[in-house]
mmCIF file with all atom_site columns, C-alpha atoms in Angstrom:
data_model
loop_
_atom_site.group_PDB
_atom_site.id
_atom_site.type_symbol
_atom_site.label_atom_id
_atom_site.label_alt_id
_atom_site.label_comp_id
_atom_site.label_asym_id
_atom_site.label_entity_id
_atom_site.label_seq_id
_atom_site.pdbx_PDB_ins_code
_atom_site.Cartn_x
_atom_site.Cartn_y
_atom_site.Cartn_z
_atom_site.occupancy
_atom_site.B_iso_or_equiv
_atom_site.pdbx_formal_charge
_atom_site.auth_seq_id
_atom_site.auth_comp_id
_atom_site.auth_asym_id
_atom_site.auth_atom_id
_atom_site.pdbx_PDB_model_num
ATOM 1   C CA . MET A 1 1   ? 20.701 -42.684 64.255 1.00 0.00 ? 1418 MET A CA 1
ATOM 2   C CA . GLY A 1 2   ? 22.720 -39.477 64.779 1.00 0.00 ? 1419 GLY A CA 1
ATOM 3   C CA . ASN A 1 3   ? 23.613 -37.450 67.776 1.00 0.00 ? 1420 ASN A CA 1
ATOM 4   C CA . ILE A 1 4   ? 22.054 -33.943 67.440 1.00 0.00 ? 1421 ILE A CA 1
ATOM 5   C CA . VAL A 1 5   ? 22.523 -31.061 69.811 1.00 0.00 ? 1422 VAL A CA 1
ATOM 6   C CA . VAL A 1 6   ? 19.848 -28.233 69.431 1.00 0.00 ? 1423 VAL A CA 1
ATOM 7   C CA . PHE A 1 7   ? 20.719 -24.993 70.893 1.00 0.00 ? 1424 PHE A CA 1
ATOM 8   C CA . GLY A 1 8   ? 17.483 -23.083 71.487 1.00 0.00 ? 1425 GLY A CA 1
ATOM 9   C CA . ALA A 1 9   ? 15.466 -26.261 71.554 1.00 0.00 ? 1426 ALA A CA 1
ATOM 10  C CA . GLY A 1 10  ? 12.844 -24.540 73.876 1.00 0.00 ? 1427 GLY A CA 1
ATOM 11  C CA . GLY A 1 11  ? 11.921 -22.009 71.166 1.00 0.00 ? 1428 GLY A CA 1
ATOM 12  C CA . THR A 1 12  ? 9.196  -22.267 68.445 1.00 0.00 ? 1429 THR A CA 1
ATOM 13  C CA . ALA A 1 13  ? 11.631 -23.334 65.674 1.00 0.00 ? 1430 ALA A CA 1
ATOM 14  C CA . GLY A 1 14  ? 14.021 -25.295 67.957 1.00 0.00 ? 1431 GLY A CA 1
ATOM 15  C CA . SER A 1 15  ? 11.246 -27.393 69.549 1.00 0.00 ? 1432 SER A CA 1
ATOM 16  C CA . GLN A 1 16  ? 9.966  -28.339 66.069 1.00 0.00 ? 1433 GLN A CA 1
ATOM 17  C CA . ILE A 1 17  ? 13.466 -29.439 64.948 1.00 0.00 ? 1434 ILE A CA 1
ATOM 18  C CA . THR A 1 18  ? 13.824 -31.419 68.187 1.00 0.00 ? 1435 THR A CA 1
ATOM 19  C CA . GLN A 1 19  ? 10.468 -33.185 67.644 1.00 0.00 ? 1436 GLN A CA 1
ATOM 20  C CA . GLU A 1 20  ? 11.181 -33.953 64.073 1.00 0.00 ? 1437 GLU A CA 1
ATOM 21  C CA . ALA A 1 21  ? 14.621 -35.355 64.811 1.00 0.00 ? 1438 ALA A CA 1
ATOM 22  C CA . VAL A 1 22  ? 13.208 -37.538 67.726 1.00 0.00 ? 1439 VAL A CA 1
ATOM 23  C CA . ASN A 1 23  ? 10.435 -38.844 65.437 1.00 0.00 ? 1440 ASN A CA 1
ATOM 24  C CA . ARG A 1 24  ? 12.947 -40.114 63.051 1.00 0.00 ? 1441 ARG A CA 1
ATOM 25  C CA . GLY A 1 25  ? 15.051 -41.918 65.788 1.00 0.00 ? 1442 GLY A CA 1
ATOM 26  C CA . HIS A 1 26  ? 17.834 -39.533 66.274 1.00 0.00 ? 1443 HIS A CA 1
ATOM 27  C CA . ARG A 1 27  ? 19.325 -38.994 69.674 1.00 0.00 ? 1444 ARG A CA 1
ATOM 28  C CA . VAL A 1 28  ? 18.753 -35.344 70.682 1.00 0.00 ? 1445 VAL A CA 1
ATOM 29  C CA . THR A 1 29  ? 20.191 -33.089 73.290 1.00 0.00 ? 1446 THR A CA 1
ATOM 30  C CA . ALA A 1 30  ? 18.219 -30.013 73.888 1.00 0.00 ? 1447 ALA A CA 1
ATOM 31  C CA . ALA A 1 31  ? 20.645 -27.255 75.003 1.00 0.00 ? 1448 ALA A CA 1
ATOM 32  C CA . VAL A 1 32  ? 18.606 -24.479 76.634 1.00 0.00 ? 1449 VAL A CA 1
ATOM 33  C CA . ARG A 1 33  ? 19.218 -21.728 79.146 1.00 0.00 ? 1450 ARG A CA 1
ATOM 34  C CA . ARG A 1 34  ? 16.254 -22.744 81.434 1.00 0.00 ? 1451 ARG A CA 1
ATOM 35  C CA . PRO A 1 35  ? 15.892 -26.615 81.419 1.00 0.00 ? 1452 PRO A CA 1
ATOM 36  C CA . GLU A 1 36  ? 13.062 -26.371 83.958 1.00 0.00 ? 1453 GLU A CA 1
ATOM 37  C CA . ALA A 1 37  ? 10.880 -24.677 81.357 1.00 0.00 ? 1454 ALA A CA 1
ATOM 38  C CA . THR A 1 38  ? 10.968 -27.393 78.718 1.00 0.00 ? 1455 THR A CA 1
ATOM 39  C CA . SER A 1 39  ? 8.529  -30.008 79.972 1.00 0.00 ? 1456 SER A CA 1
ATOM 40  C CA . TYR A 1 40  ? 6.739  -29.899 76.521 1.00 0.00 ? 1457 TYR A CA 1
ATOM 41  C CA . LEU A 1 41  ? 9.755  -31.439 74.752 1.00 0.00 ? 1458 LEU A CA 1
ATOM 42  C CA . PRO A 1 42  ? 9.327  -35.015 73.570 1.00 0.00 ? 1459 PRO A CA 1
ATOM 43  C CA . THR A 1 43  ? 10.044 -37.952 75.787 1.00 0.00 ? 1460 THR A CA 1
ATOM 44  C CA . GLY A 1 44  ? 13.646 -39.282 75.350 1.00 0.00 ? 1461 GLY A CA 1
ATOM 45  C CA . VAL A 1 45  ? 15.233 -35.893 74.841 1.00 0.00 ? 1462 VAL A CA 1
ATOM 46  C CA . ARG A 1 46  ? 18.174 -35.137 77.009 1.00 0.00 ? 1463 ARG A CA 1
ATOM 47  C CA . VAL A 1 47  ? 17.760 -31.606 78.313 1.00 0.00 ? 1464 VAL A CA 1
ATOM 48  C CA . VAL A 1 48  ? 20.801 -29.686 79.540 1.00 0.00 ? 1465 VAL A CA 1
ATOM 49  C CA . THR A 1 49  ? 21.809 -26.202 80.345 1.00 0.00 ? 1466 THR A CA 1
ATOM 50  C CA . GLY A 1 50  ? 23.644 -24.821 77.212 1.00 0.00 ? 1467 GLY A CA 1
ATOM 51  C CA . ASP A 1 51  ? 24.409 -21.616 75.514 1.00 0.00 ? 1468 ASP A CA 1
ATOM 52  C CA . ALA A 1 52  ? 25.736 -21.274 71.914 1.00 0.00 ? 1469 ALA A CA 1
ATOM 53  C CA . THR A 1 53  ? 27.529 -18.145 72.777 1.00 0.00 ? 1470 THR A CA 1
ATOM 54  C CA . SER A 1 54  ? 29.563 -19.906 75.541 1.00 0.00 ? 1471 SER A CA 1
ATOM 55  C CA . GLU A 1 55  ? 32.725 -21.657 74.269 1.00 0.00 ? 1472 GLU A CA 1
ATOM 56  C CA . ARG A 1 56  ? 32.771 -23.847 77.342 1.00 0.00 ? 1473 ARG A CA 1
ATOM 57  C CA . SER A 1 57  ? 29.287 -24.946 76.794 1.00 0.00 ? 1474 SER A CA 1
ATOM 58  C CA . VAL A 1 58  ? 29.977 -25.812 73.052 1.00 0.00 ? 1475 VAL A CA 1
ATOM 59  C CA . GLN A 1 59  ? 33.206 -27.597 74.035 1.00 0.00 ? 1476 GLN A CA 1
ATOM 60  C CA . GLU A 1 60  ? 31.360 -29.724 76.494 1.00 0.00 ? 1477 GLU A CA 1
ATOM 61  C CA . LEU A 1 61  ? 28.522 -30.706 74.123 1.00 0.00 ? 1478 LEU A CA 1
ATOM 62  C CA . ALA A 1 62  ? 30.509 -30.954 70.762 1.00 0.00 ? 1479 ALA A CA 1
ATOM 63  C CA . PRO A 1 63  ? 32.517 -34.179 71.314 1.00 0.00 ? 1480 PRO A CA 1
ATOM 64  C CA . GLU A 1 64  ? 29.255 -36.393 71.567 1.00 0.00 ? 1481 GLU A CA 1
ATOM 65  C CA . ALA A 1 65  ? 27.508 -34.663 68.650 1.00 0.00 ? 1482 ALA A CA 1
ATOM 66  C CA . ASP A 1 66  ? 27.391 -35.293 64.964 1.00 0.00 ? 1483 ASP A CA 1
ATOM 67  C CA . VAL A 1 67  ? 25.516 -31.999 64.347 1.00 0.00 ? 1484 VAL A CA 1
ATOM 68  C CA . LEU A 1 68  ? 25.074 -28.757 66.378 1.00 0.00 ? 1485 LEU A CA 1
ATOM 69  C CA . VAL A 1 69  ? 21.917 -26.978 65.322 1.00 0.00 ? 1486 VAL A CA 1
ATOM 70  C CA . VAL A 1 70  ? 21.608 -23.317 66.171 1.00 0.00 ? 1487 VAL A CA 1
ATOM 71  C CA . ALA A 1 71  ? 17.931 -22.259 66.575 1.00 0.00 ? 1488 ALA A CA 1
ATOM 72  C CA . ILE A 1 72  ? 18.281 -19.320 69.014 1.00 0.00 ? 1489 ILE A CA 1
ATOM 73  C CA . GLY A 1 73  ? 16.407 -16.102 69.063 1.00 0.00 ? 1490 GLY A CA 1
ATOM 74  C CA . GLY A 1 74  ? 15.234 -13.258 71.349 1.00 0.00 ? 1491 GLY A CA 1
ATOM 75  C CA . GLY A 1 75  ? 18.507 -11.392 71.751 1.00 0.00 ? 1492 GLY A CA 1
ATOM 76  C CA . THR A 1 76  ? 20.157 -8.217  70.589 1.00 0.00 ? 1493 THR A CA 1
ATOM 77  C CA . ARG A 1 77  ? 21.905 -7.886  67.262 1.00 0.00 ? 1494 ARG A CA 1
ATOM 78  C CA . GLY A 1 78  ? 25.159 -9.382  68.393 1.00 0.00 ? 1495 GLY A CA 1
ATOM 79  C CA . LEU A 1 79  ? 23.639 -12.707 69.592 1.00 0.00 ? 1496 LEU A CA 1
ATOM 80  C CA . TRP A 1 80  ? 23.808 -14.551 66.375 1.00 0.00 ? 1497 TRP A CA 1
ATOM 81  C CA . LEU A 1 81  ? 27.356 -13.453 65.348 1.00 0.00 ? 1498 LEU A CA 1
ATOM 82  C CA . ASP A 1 82  ? 28.552 -14.275 68.934 1.00 0.00 ? 1499 ASP A CA 1
ATOM 83  C CA . ALA A 1 83  ? 27.051 -17.763 68.411 1.00 0.00 ? 1500 ALA A CA 1
ATOM 84  C CA . ALA A 1 84  ? 28.609 -18.243 65.072 1.00 0.00 ? 1501 ALA A CA 1
ATOM 85  C CA . ARG A 1 85  ? 32.149 -17.100 66.298 1.00 0.00 ? 1502 ARG A CA 1
ATOM 86  C CA . THR A 1 86  ? 31.828 -19.214 69.341 1.00 0.00 ? 1503 THR A CA 1
ATOM 87  C CA . LEU A 1 87  ? 30.939 -22.417 67.572 1.00 0.00 ? 1504 LEU A CA 1
ATOM 88  C CA . VAL A 1 88  ? 33.408 -22.011 64.814 1.00 0.00 ? 1505 VAL A CA 1
ATOM 89  C CA . GLY A 1 89  ? 36.175 -21.065 67.286 1.00 0.00 ? 1506 GLY A CA 1
ATOM 90  C CA . ALA A 1 90  ? 35.393 -23.904 69.576 1.00 0.00 ? 1507 ALA A CA 1
ATOM 91  C CA . LEU A 1 91  ? 35.290 -26.500 66.728 1.00 0.00 ? 1508 LEU A CA 1
ATOM 92  C CA . ARG A 1 92  ? 38.193 -25.341 64.432 1.00 0.00 ? 1509 ARG A CA 1
ATOM 93  C CA . GLY A 1 93  ? 41.201 -27.610 64.814 1.00 0.00 ? 1510 GLY A CA 1
ATOM 94  C CA . THR A 1 94  ? 39.419 -30.353 66.662 1.00 0.00 ? 1511 THR A CA 1
ATOM 95  C CA . PRO A 1 95  ? 39.414 -33.906 65.144 1.00 0.00 ? 1512 PRO A CA 1
ATOM 96  C CA . ASP A 1 96  ? 36.295 -34.596 63.111 1.00 0.00 ? 1513 ASP A CA 1
ATOM 97  C CA . PRO A 1 97  ? 34.186 -31.766 64.422 1.00 0.00 ? 1514 PRO A CA 1
ATOM 98  C CA . PRO A 1 98  ? 30.366 -31.820 64.209 1.00 0.00 ? 1515 PRO A CA 1
ATOM 99  C CA . ARG A 1 99  ? 28.678 -29.967 61.492 1.00 0.00 ? 1516 ARG A CA 1
ATOM 100 C CA . ILE A 1 100 ? 26.913 -26.658 62.320 1.00 0.00 ? 1517 ILE A CA 1
ATOM 101 C CA . ILE A 1 101 ? 23.319 -26.103 61.018 1.00 0.00 ? 1518 ILE A CA 1
ATOM 102 C CA . HIS A 1 102 ? 22.343 -22.480 61.720 1.00 0.00 ? 1519 HIS A CA 1
ATOM 103 C CA . LEU A 1 103 ? 18.785 -21.483 61.266 1.00 0.00 ? 1520 LEU A CA 1
ATOM 104 C CA . GLY A 1 104 ? 19.077 -17.870 60.247 1.00 0.00 ? 1521 GLY A CA 1
ATOM 105 C CA . GLY A 1 105 ? 17.023 -15.075 58.934 1.00 0.00 ? 1522 GLY A CA 1
ATOM 106 C CA . GLY A 1 106 ? 14.860 -14.881 55.879 1.00 0.00 ? 1523 GLY A CA 1
ATOM 107 C CA . ALA A 1 107 ? 15.453 -11.177 55.554 1.00 0.00 ? 1524 ALA A CA 1
ATOM 108 C CA . THR A 1 108 ? 19.079 -11.943 54.389 1.00 0.00 ? 1525 THR A CA 1
ATOM 109 C CA . LEU A 1 109 ? 17.524 -13.416 51.210 1.00 0.00 ? 1526 LEU A CA 1
ATOM 110 C CA . LEU A 1 110 ? 17.732 -11.370 47.996 1.00 0.00 ? 1527 LEU A CA 1
ATOM 111 C CA . THR A 1 111 ? 14.956 -9.620  46.158 1.00 0.00 ? 1528 THR A CA 1
ATOM 112 C CA . ALA A 1 112 ? 14.483 -9.892  42.385 1.00 0.00 ? 1529 ALA A CA 1
ATOM 113 C CA . GLN A 1 113 ? 16.577 -6.669  42.221 1.00 0.00 ? 1530 GLN A CA 1
ATOM 114 C CA . GLY A 1 114 ? 19.514 -8.246  44.142 1.00 0.00 ? 1531 GLY A CA 1
ATOM 115 C CA . SER A 1 115 ? 19.240 -6.344  47.397 1.00 0.00 ? 1532 SER A CA 1
ATOM 116 C CA . ARG A 1 116 ? 18.574 -7.957  50.739 1.00 0.00 ? 1533 ARG A CA 1
ATOM 117 C CA . PHE A 1 117 ? 14.968 -7.807  51.984 1.00 0.00 ? 1534 PHE A CA 1
ATOM 118 C CA . LEU A 1 118 ? 16.363 -6.202  55.244 1.00 0.00 ? 1535 LEU A CA 1
ATOM 119 C CA . ASP A 1 119 ? 17.638 -3.250  53.161 1.00 0.00 ? 1536 ASP A CA 1
ATOM 120 C CA . GLU A 1 120 ? 14.219 -2.515  51.504 1.00 0.00 ? 1537 GLU A CA 1
ATOM 121 C CA . PRO A 1 121 ? 12.733 0.918   52.671 1.00 0.00 ? 1538 PRO A CA 1
ATOM 122 C CA . ASP A 1 122 ? 9.521  -0.751  53.981 1.00 0.00 ? 1539 ASP A CA 1
ATOM 123 C CA . PHE A 1 123 ? 11.286 -3.401  55.892 1.00 0.00 ? 1540 PHE A CA 1
ATOM 124 C CA . PRO A 1 124 ? 9.689  -3.319  59.539 1.00 0.00 ? 1541 PRO A CA 1
ATOM 125 C CA . GLN A 1 125 ? 11.987 -1.396  61.889 1.00 0.00 ? 1542 GLN A CA 1
ATOM 126 C CA . GLU A 1 126 ? 11.143 -3.642  64.849 1.00 0.00 ? 1543 GLU A CA 1
ATOM 127 C CA . TYR A 1 127 ? 12.761 -6.601  63.154 1.00 0.00 ? 1544 TYR A CA 1
ATOM 128 C CA . ARG A 1 128 ? 15.810 -4.707  61.833 1.00 0.00 ? 1545 ARG A CA 1
ATOM 129 C CA . ASP A 1 129 ? 18.323 -5.498  64.578 1.00 0.00 ? 1546 ASP A CA 1
ATOM 130 C CA . ALA A 1 130 ? 17.550 -9.302  64.480 1.00 0.00 ? 1547 ALA A CA 1
ATOM 131 C CA . ALA A 1 131 ? 17.776 -9.223  60.694 1.00 0.00 ? 1548 ALA A CA 1
ATOM 132 C CA . LEU A 1 132 ? 21.157 -7.493  60.781 1.00 0.00 ? 1549 LEU A CA 1
ATOM 133 C CA . GLY A 1 133 ? 22.411 -9.811  63.421 1.00 0.00 ? 1550 GLY A CA 1
ATOM 134 C CA . GLN A 1 134 ? 21.538 -12.836 61.299 1.00 0.00 ? 1551 GLN A CA 1
ATOM 135 C CA . ALA A 1 135 ? 23.160 -11.040 58.266 1.00 0.00 ? 1552 ALA A CA 1
ATOM 136 C CA . ASP A 1 136 ? 26.328 -10.665 60.398 1.00 0.00 ? 1553 ASP A CA 1
ATOM 137 C CA . ALA A 1 137 ? 26.272 -14.398 61.178 1.00 0.00 ? 1554 ALA A CA 1
ATOM 138 C CA . LEU A 1 138 ? 25.926 -15.429 57.587 1.00 0.00 ? 1555 LEU A CA 1
ATOM 139 C CA . ASP A 1 139 ? 28.721 -13.075 56.557 1.00 0.00 ? 1556 ASP A CA 1
ATOM 140 C CA . TYR A 1 140 ? 30.897 -14.592 59.211 1.00 0.00 ? 1557 TYR A CA 1
ATOM 141 C CA . TYR A 1 141 ? 30.312 -18.181 58.052 1.00 0.00 ? 1558 TYR A CA 1
ATOM 142 C CA . ARG A 1 142 ? 31.118 -17.220 54.552 1.00 0.00 ? 1559 ARG A CA 1
ATOM 143 C CA . SER A 1 143 ? 34.272 -15.368 55.305 1.00 0.00 ? 1560 SER A CA 1
ATOM 144 C CA . ALA A 1 144 ? 35.762 -16.960 58.392 1.00 0.00 ? 1561 ALA A CA 1
ATOM 145 C CA . ALA A 1 145 ? 34.556 -20.524 58.920 1.00 0.00 ? 1562 ALA A CA 1
ATOM 146 C CA . ASP A 1 146 ? 37.485 -22.244 57.264 1.00 0.00 ? 1563 ASP A CA 1
ATOM 147 C CA . GLY A 1 147 ? 37.927 -25.792 58.625 1.00 0.00 ? 1564 GLY A CA 1
ATOM 148 C CA . VAL A 1 148 ? 34.503 -26.115 59.916 1.00 0.00 ? 1565 VAL A CA 1
ATOM 149 C CA . ARG A 1 149 ? 31.439 -27.752 58.069 1.00 0.00 ? 1566 ARG A CA 1
ATOM 150 C CA . TRP A 1 150 ? 28.455 -25.370 58.221 1.00 0.00 ? 1567 TRP A CA 1
ATOM 151 C CA . THR A 1 151 ? 25.077 -24.747 56.693 1.00 0.00 ? 1568 THR A CA 1
ATOM 152 C CA . TYR A 1 152 ? 23.062 -21.637 57.023 1.00 0.00 ? 1569 TYR A CA 1
ATOM 153 C CA . VAL A 1 153 ? 19.322 -22.110 56.522 1.00 0.00 ? 1570 VAL A CA 1
ATOM 154 C CA . SER A 1 154 ? 16.972 -19.183 55.675 1.00 0.00 ? 1571 SER A CA 1
ATOM 155 C CA . PRO A 1 155 ? 13.124 -19.481 56.032 1.00 0.00 ? 1572 PRO A CA 1
ATOM 156 C CA . PRO A 1 156 ? 11.001 -17.355 53.721 1.00 0.00 ? 1573 PRO A CA 1
ATOM 157 C CA . PRO A 1 157 ? 11.433 -13.679 54.356 1.00 0.00 ? 1574 PRO A CA 1
ATOM 158 C CA . LEU A 1 158 ? 7.766  -12.960 55.334 1.00 0.00 ? 1575 LEU A CA 1
ATOM 159 C CA . GLU A 1 159 ? 5.451  -15.925 55.548 1.00 0.00 ? 1576 GLU A CA 1
ATOM 160 C CA . PHE A 1 160 ? 7.052  -18.259 58.111 1.00 0.00 ? 1577 PHE A CA 1
ATOM 161 C CA . HIS A 1 161 ? 4.792  -19.459 60.933 1.00 0.00 ? 1578 HIS A CA 1
ATOM 162 C CA . PRO A 1 162 ? 3.570  -22.422 62.780 1.00 0.00 ? 1579 PRO A CA 1
ATOM 163 C CA . GLY A 1 163 ? 1.277  -24.708 60.627 1.00 0.00 ? 1580 GLY A CA 1
ATOM 164 C CA . ALA A 1 164 ? 0.916  -28.210 59.350 1.00 0.00 ? 1581 ALA A CA 1
ATOM 165 C CA . ARG A 1 165 ? 3.647  -30.680 58.654 1.00 0.00 ? 1582 ARG A CA 1
ATOM 166 C CA . THR A 1 166 ? 3.228  -31.860 55.013 1.00 0.00 ? 1583 THR A CA 1
ATOM 167 C CA . GLY A 1 167 ? 6.761  -33.251 54.542 1.00 0.00 ? 1584 GLY A CA 1
ATOM 168 C CA . HIS A 1 168 ? 7.017  -31.305 51.278 1.00 0.00 ? 1585 HIS A CA 1
ATOM 169 C CA . TYR A 1 169 ? 9.049  -28.260 50.242 1.00 0.00 ? 1586 TYR A CA 1
ATOM 170 C CA . ARG A 1 170 ? 11.346 -26.978 47.637 1.00 0.00 ? 1587 ARG A CA 1
ATOM 171 C CA . THR A 1 171 ? 14.838 -25.492 48.027 1.00 0.00 ? 1588 THR A CA 1
ATOM 172 C CA . GLY A 1 172 ? 16.630 -22.602 46.696 1.00 0.00 ? 1589 GLY A CA 1
ATOM 173 C CA . ALA A 1 173 ? 19.882 -20.609 47.311 1.00 0.00 ? 1590 ALA A CA 1
ATOM 174 C CA . ASP A 1 174 ? 20.000 -16.856 47.898 1.00 0.00 ? 1591 ASP A CA 1
ATOM 175 C CA . HIS A 1 175 ? 16.522 -15.987 46.456 1.00 0.00 ? 1592 HIS A CA 1
ATOM 176 C CA . PRO A 1 176 ? 13.137 -17.011 48.110 1.00 0.00 ? 1593 PRO A CA 1
ATOM 177 C CA . VAL A 1 177 ? 11.386 -20.040 46.616 1.00 0.00 ? 1594 VAL A CA 1
ATOM 178 C CA . THR A 1 178 ? 8.083  -18.861 45.382 1.00 0.00 ? 1595 THR A CA 1
ATOM 179 C CA . ASP A 1 179 ? 4.774  -20.419 44.192 1.00 0.00 ? 1596 ASP A CA 1
ATOM 180 C CA . ARG A 1 180 ? 2.947  -19.498 41.081 1.00 0.00 ? 1597 ARG A CA 1
ATOM 181 C CA . GLU A 1 181 ? 1.420  -16.540 42.831 1.00 0.00 ? 1598 GLU A CA 1
ATOM 182 C CA . GLY A 1 182 ? 4.856  -15.213 43.889 1.00 0.00 ? 1599 GLY A CA 1
ATOM 183 C CA . ARG A 1 183 ? 4.458  -16.129 47.567 1.00 0.00 ? 1600 ARG A CA 1
ATOM 184 C CA . SER A 1 184 ? 7.150  -17.759 49.656 1.00 0.00 ? 1601 SER A CA 1
ATOM 185 C CA . VAL A 1 185 ? 5.532  -19.621 52.459 1.00 0.00 ? 1602 VAL A CA 1
ATOM 186 C CA . LEU A 1 186 ? 6.570  -22.324 54.865 1.00 0.00 ? 1603 LEU A CA 1
ATOM 187 C CA . SER A 1 187 ? 5.540  -23.689 58.223 1.00 0.00 ? 1604 SER A CA 1
ATOM 188 C CA . TYR A 1 188 ? 7.900  -24.142 61.110 1.00 0.00 ? 1605 TYR A CA 1
ATOM 189 C CA . GLN A 1 189 ? 7.126  -27.873 61.035 1.00 0.00 ? 1606 GLN A CA 1
ATOM 190 C CA . ASP A 1 190 ? 8.240  -28.219 57.387 1.00 0.00 ? 1607 ASP A CA 1
ATOM 191 C CA . MET A 1 191 ? 11.311 -26.074 58.027 1.00 0.00 ? 1608 MET A CA 1
ATOM 192 C CA . ALA A 1 192 ? 12.168 -28.741 60.720 1.00 0.00 ? 1609 ALA A CA 1
ATOM 193 C CA . VAL A 1 193 ? 11.603 -31.471 58.075 1.00 0.00 ? 1610 VAL A CA 1
ATOM 194 C CA . ALA A 1 194 ? 14.085 -29.600 55.624 1.00 0.00 ? 1611 ALA A CA 1
ATOM 195 C CA . ILE A 1 195 ? 16.561 -29.243 58.337 1.00 0.00 ? 1612 ILE A CA 1
ATOM 196 C CA . VAL A 1 196 ? 16.624 -32.838 59.569 1.00 0.00 ? 1613 VAL A CA 1
ATOM 197 C CA . ASP A 1 197 ? 16.606 -33.935 55.851 1.00 0.00 ? 1614 ASP A CA 1
ATOM 198 C CA . GLU A 1 198 ? 19.802 -31.858 55.425 1.00 0.00 ? 1615 GLU A CA 1
ATOM 199 C CA . ILE A 1 199 ? 21.191 -33.456 58.494 1.00 0.00 ? 1616 ILE A CA 1
ATOM 200 C CA . GLU A 1 200 ? 20.484 -36.913 57.105 1.00 0.00 ? 1617 GLU A CA 1
ATOM 201 C CA . SER A 1 201 ? 21.581 -36.217 53.545 1.00 0.00 ? 1618 SER A CA 1
ATOM 202 C CA . PRO A 1 202 ? 23.836 -33.223 53.404 1.00 0.00 ? 1619 PRO A CA 1
ATOM 203 C CA . ARG A 1 203 ? 23.447 -31.305 50.162 1.00 0.00 ? 1620 ARG A CA 1
ATOM 204 C CA . HIS A 1 204 ? 24.411 -27.806 51.271 1.00 0.00 ? 1621 HIS A CA 1
ATOM 205 C CA . GLU A 1 205 ? 27.628 -27.974 53.078 1.00 0.00 ? 1622 GLU A CA 1
ATOM 206 C CA . ASN A 1 206 ? 29.421 -24.673 53.604 1.00 0.00 ? 1623 ASN A CA 1
ATOM 207 C CA . THR A 1 207 ? 26.642 -22.602 51.908 1.00 0.00 ? 1624 THR A CA 1
ATOM 208 C CA . ARG A 1 208 ? 23.253 -21.216 52.557 1.00 0.00 ? 1625 ARG A CA 1
ATOM 209 C CA . PHE A 1 209 ? 19.923 -22.578 51.362 1.00 0.00 ? 1626 PHE A CA 1
ATOM 210 C CA . THR A 1 210 ? 16.266 -21.656 51.761 1.00 0.00 ? 1627 THR A CA 1
ATOM 211 C CA . ALA A 1 211 ? 13.062 -23.562 51.623 1.00 0.00 ? 1628 ALA A CA 1
ATOM 212 C CA . ALA A 1 212 ? 9.346  -22.983 50.893 1.00 0.00 ? 1629 ALA A CA 1
ATOM 213 C CA . TYR A 1 213 ? 6.443  -24.670 49.250 1.00 0.00 ? 1630 TYR A CA 1
#
């Protein structure tokens, strides 16, 4: 059993990660901005007020954690970089700091031509700020997270949605994992499986990975 703190546990992805971790017997703390709105989380989850962009919040929760999961969303471009900077700053230099697992954006993955999906001419404008924010966070981890263990996880760039939990997936690095038809697809439920698998058996420390069927 591990002690896992999930920032953003009230969201679609965060709640699935929380459920998967609880189902496997881990002790989970759901760090959310509105604890009163999380009655749907599984029994046994400790729900606290928490914010991944607050150094005080991270410092309060980190000592009891083996892993800090970042599954936040819904903010402006700066949200994800602020979270990355806050977590790394709060953990750097502390004895045996918890590992960071950051669920990031699929648009930061690379096309066959080597460009990011978010830089393609037809990338939807309404998602651009969020994609750029997630790219900023990834760049920060890669360039400035010395002394801290981190993993950045990218879902498929397009077809990532709620669905069934199959327990099966394949992983890749900076390019989407595709099937025989060239599609990259994954459910939120199986992304949660991939993340908890990574927590239990680390294979991608200080790097990014992606997953799909």
